[in-house]
Amino acid sequence: QVQLVESGGGVVQAGASLRLSCADSGRTFSSHAMGWFRQAPGKERDFVAAISWSGESTEYADSVKGRFTISRDNAKNMVYLQMNSLKPEDTAVYYCAGRAPYASRVSHDYRDWGQGTQVTVSS
């Protein structure tokens, strides 16, 4: 069973940066797209970013484009989300999602999910 474990969340002030990491225990990591989603209190889980199996193709939500960068290291089975210029509205639980056929914005396309890591941005 594939496990995704996120790390790197925390409490920061507006304008700061954080890097989230996601470790994938699966043996087919390099064959699948990966993504990040987030869920704020009382809201639905929203797409943040996705990356193809090779890393050549990426997708971003409009709200994070230009501030967040998704990347992956297939040799280490890791995917990252570099978050810069954080805003209070970025406060949410961030989830790593795995084993999608392509860099999808749709949560149903992902078969594996992590437990989430909390990111809190204070004003």
PDB file of C-alpha atoms in Angstrom:
ATOM      1  CA  GLN A   1       0.000   0.000   0.000  1.00  0.00           C
ATOM      2  CA  VAL A   2       1.369   3.368  -1.012  1.00  0.00           C
ATOM      3  CA  GLN A   3       1.849   5.886   1.746  1.00  0.00           C
ATOM      4  CA  LEU A   4       2.273   9.607   1.276  1.00  0.00           C
ATOM      5  CA  VAL A   5       3.714  11.564   4.176  1.00  0.00           C
ATOM      6  CA  GLU A   6       3.766  15.349   4.123  1.00  0.00           C
ATOM      7  CA  SER A   7       6.046  17.579   6.151  1.00  0.00           C
ATOM      8  CA  GLY A   8       7.119  21.195   6.314  1.00  0.00           C
ATOM      9  CA  GLY A   9       3.956  22.931   7.435  1.00  0.00           C
ATOM     10  CA  GLY A  10       3.953  25.538  10.161  1.00  0.00           C
ATOM     11  CA  VAL A  11       2.944  28.984  11.318  1.00  0.00           C
ATOM     12  CA  VAL A  12       4.463  31.926   9.466  1.00  0.00           C
ATOM     13  CA  GLN A  13       3.785  35.594   8.902  1.00  0.00           C
ATOM     14  CA  ALA A  14       2.463  37.009   5.670  1.00  0.00           C
ATOM     15  CA  GLY A  15       5.203  37.366   3.093  1.00  0.00           C
ATOM     16  CA  ALA A  16       7.238  34.449   4.399  1.00  0.00           C
ATOM     17  CA  SER A  17       8.122  31.219   2.612  1.00  0.00           C
ATOM     18  CA  LEU A  18       7.657  27.556   3.385  1.00  0.00           C
ATOM     19  CA  ARG A  19       8.601  24.398   1.553  1.00  0.00           C
ATOM     20  CA  LEU A  20       6.338  21.396   1.862  1.00  0.00           C
ATOM     21  CA  SER A  21       7.694  17.920   1.200  1.00  0.00           C
ATOM     22  CA  CYS A  22       5.904  14.701   0.423  1.00  0.00           C
ATOM     23  CA  ALA A  23       7.554  11.290   0.672  1.00  0.00           C
ATOM     24  CA  ASP A  24       6.028   8.507  -1.419  1.00  0.00           C
ATOM     25  CA  SER A  25       6.613   4.902  -0.342  1.00  0.00           C
ATOM     26  CA  GLY A  26       5.430   3.430  -3.635  1.00  0.00           C
ATOM     27  CA  ARG A  27       7.618   1.634  -6.162  1.00  0.00           C
ATOM     28  CA  THR A  28       6.029   3.327  -9.164  1.00  0.00           C
ATOM     29  CA  PHE A  29       6.456   6.930  -8.053  1.00  0.00           C
ATOM     30  CA  SER A  30       8.354   7.987 -11.159  1.00  0.00           C
ATOM     31  CA  SER A  31       5.559   6.701 -13.408  1.00  0.00           C
ATOM     32  CA  HIS A  32       2.770   8.886 -12.090  1.00  0.00           C
ATOM     33  CA  ALA A  33       1.797  12.500 -11.750  1.00  0.00           C
ATOM     34  CA  MET A  34       1.640  14.084  -8.311  1.00  0.00           C
ATOM     35  CA  GLY A  35      -0.315  16.985  -6.926  1.00  0.00           C
ATOM     36  CA  TRP A  36      -0.974  19.260  -3.996  1.00  0.00           C
ATOM     37  CA  PHE A  37      -4.417  20.243  -2.773  1.00  0.00           C
ATOM     38  CA  ARG A  38      -5.510  22.311   0.202  1.00  0.00           C
ATOM     39  CA  GLN A  39      -8.533  22.629   2.410  1.00  0.00           C
ATOM     40  CA  ALA A  40      -9.357  25.633   4.526  1.00  0.00           C
ATOM     41  CA  PRO A  41     -11.806  25.371   7.462  1.00  0.00           C
ATOM     42  CA  GLY A  42     -15.372  25.137   6.241  1.00  0.00           C
ATOM     43  CA  LYS A  43     -14.336  24.950   2.600  1.00  0.00           C
ATOM     44  CA  GLU A  44     -13.922  22.258  -0.003  1.00  0.00           C
ATOM     45  CA  ARG A  45     -10.567  20.753  -0.915  1.00  0.00           C
ATOM     46  CA  ASP A  46      -9.068  22.821  -3.710  1.00  0.00           C
ATOM     47  CA  PHE A  47      -6.409  22.147  -6.294  1.00  0.00           C
ATOM     48  CA  VAL A  48      -3.082  23.906  -5.758  1.00  0.00           C
ATOM     49  CA  ALA A  49      -0.495  22.420  -8.103  1.00  0.00           C
ATOM     50  CA  ALA A  50       0.348  19.303 -10.077  1.00  0.00           C
ATOM     51  CA  ILE A  51       3.376  17.872 -11.828  1.00  0.00           C
ATOM     52  CA  SER A  52       3.728  15.209 -14.486  1.00  0.00           C
ATOM     53  CA  TRP A  53       5.757  12.032 -13.957  1.00  0.00           C
ATOM     54  CA  SER A  54       8.771  13.563 -15.689  1.00  0.00           C
ATOM     55  CA  GLY A  55       8.456  16.982 -14.097  1.00  0.00           C
ATOM     56  CA  GLU A  56       8.248  18.623 -17.495  1.00  0.00           C
ATOM     57  CA  SER A  57       4.618  19.624 -17.165  1.00  0.00           C
ATOM     58  CA  THR A  58       3.142  21.569 -14.269  1.00  0.00           C
ATOM     59  CA  GLU A  59      -0.228  23.079 -13.472  1.00  0.00           C
ATOM     60  CA  TYR A  60      -1.107  25.742 -10.902  1.00  0.00           C
ATOM     61  CA  ALA A  61      -4.235  27.255  -9.477  1.00  0.00           C
ATOM     62  CA  ASP A  62      -4.561  30.897 -10.475  1.00  0.00           C
ATOM     63  CA  SER A  63      -4.436  31.915  -6.819  1.00  0.00           C
ATOM     64  CA  VAL A  64      -0.893  30.559  -6.371  1.00  0.00           C
ATOM     65  CA  LYS A  65       0.599  31.030  -9.829  1.00  0.00           C
ATOM     66  CA  GLY A  66       3.854  32.962  -9.619  1.00  0.00           C
ATOM     67  CA  ARG A  67       4.197  32.344  -5.877  1.00  0.00           C
ATOM     68  CA  PHE A  68       4.245  28.544  -5.556  1.00  0.00           C
ATOM     69  CA  THR A  69       6.470  26.065  -7.359  1.00  0.00           C
ATOM     70  CA  ILE A  70       5.948  22.312  -7.488  1.00  0.00           C
ATOM     71  CA  SER A  71       8.898  20.027  -8.154  1.00  0.00           C
ATOM     72  CA  ARG A  72       9.842  16.384  -7.776  1.00  0.00           C
ATOM     73  CA  ASP A  73      12.880  14.184  -7.301  1.00  0.00           C
ATOM     74  CA  ASN A  74      12.186  10.766  -8.773  1.00  0.00           C
ATOM     75  CA  ALA A  75      15.405   9.339  -7.363  1.00  0.00           C
ATOM     76  CA  LYS A  76      14.178  10.092  -3.854  1.00  0.00           C
ATOM     77  CA  ASN A  77      10.428   9.519  -4.362  1.00  0.00           C
ATOM     78  CA  MET A  78       9.803  13.075  -3.205  1.00  0.00           C
ATOM     79  CA  VAL A  79       7.579  15.904  -4.348  1.00  0.00           C
ATOM     80  CA  TYR A  80       7.889  19.452  -3.069  1.00  0.00           C
ATOM     81  CA  LEU A  81       5.838  22.615  -2.933  1.00  0.00           C
ATOM     82  CA  GLN A  82       7.848  25.796  -2.523  1.00  0.00           C
ATOM     83  CA  MET A  83       5.532  28.520  -1.263  1.00  0.00           C
ATOM     84  CA  ASN A  84       6.704  32.110  -1.401  1.00  0.00           C
ATOM     85  CA  SER A  85       4.999  35.404  -0.552  1.00  0.00           C
ATOM     86  CA  LEU A  86       2.495  33.594   1.608  1.00  0.00           C
ATOM     87  CA  LYS A  87      -0.813  35.270   2.317  1.00  0.00           C
ATOM     88  CA  PRO A  88      -3.343  34.719   5.127  1.00  0.00           C
ATOM     89  CA  GLU A  89      -5.697  33.217   2.548  1.00  0.00           C
ATOM     90  CA  ASP A  90      -3.148  30.442   1.967  1.00  0.00           C
ATOM     91  CA  THR A  91      -3.962  29.116   5.441  1.00  0.00           C
ATOM     92  CA  ALA A  92      -5.183  25.541   5.053  1.00  0.00           C
ATOM     93  CA  VAL A  93      -4.319  21.912   5.475  1.00  0.00           C
ATOM     94  CA  TYR A  94      -2.179  20.927   2.509  1.00  0.00           C
ATOM     95  CA  TYR A  95      -2.496  17.439   1.083  1.00  0.00           C
ATOM     96  CA  CYS A  96      -0.127  15.551  -1.145  1.00  0.00           C
ATOM     97  CA  ALA A  97      -1.869  13.454  -3.789  1.00  0.00           C
ATOM     98  CA  GLY A  98      -0.376  10.692  -5.870  1.00  0.00           C
ATOM     99  CA  ARG A  99      -0.770   8.203  -8.692  1.00  0.00           C
ATOM    100  CA  ALA A 100      -2.624  10.293 -11.203  1.00  0.00           C
ATOM    101  CA  PRO A 101      -2.323   9.501 -14.918  1.00  0.00           C
ATOM    102  CA  TYR A 102      -1.372  13.090 -15.708  1.00  0.00           C
ATOM    103  CA  ALA A 103      -0.947  16.460 -13.958  1.00  0.00           C
ATOM    104  CA  SER A 104      -4.610  16.815 -13.180  1.00  0.00           C
ATOM    105  CA  ARG A 105      -6.519  19.560 -11.382  1.00  0.00           C
ATOM    106  CA  VAL A 106      -9.223  17.076 -10.417  1.00  0.00           C
ATOM    107  CA  SER A 107      -8.971  15.340  -7.044  1.00  0.00           C
ATOM    108  CA  HIS A 108     -10.747  12.207  -8.279  1.00  0.00           C
ATOM    109  CA  ASP A 109      -7.855  11.520 -10.658  1.00  0.00           C
ATOM    110  CA  TYR A 110      -5.522  10.833  -7.722  1.00  0.00           C
ATOM    111  CA  ARG A 111      -5.543   7.445  -6.025  1.00  0.00           C
ATOM    112  CA  ASP A 112      -3.356   8.134  -3.011  1.00  0.00           C
ATOM    113  CA  TRP A 113      -3.549  10.863  -0.385  1.00  0.00           C
ATOM    114  CA  GLY A 114      -1.453  11.926   2.546  1.00  0.00           C
ATOM    115  CA  GLN A 115      -2.765  12.923   5.954  1.00  0.00           C
ATOM    116  CA  GLY A 116      -2.091  16.598   5.384  1.00  0.00           C
ATOM    117  CA  THR A 117       0.094  19.255   6.939  1.00  0.00           C
ATOM    118  CA  GLN A 118      -1.193  22.482   8.427  1.00  0.00           C
ATOM    119  CA  VAL A 119      -0.028  25.804   7.042  1.00  0.00           C
ATOM    120  CA  THR A 120      -1.058  28.910   8.949  1.00  0.00           C
ATOM    121  CA  VAL A 121      -0.223  32.384   7.691  1.00  0.00           C
ATOM    122  CA  SER A 122      -0.796  35.267  10.057  1.00  0.00           C
ATOM    123  CA  SER A 123      -1.315  38.848   8.929  1.00  0.00           C
TER     124      SER A 123
END
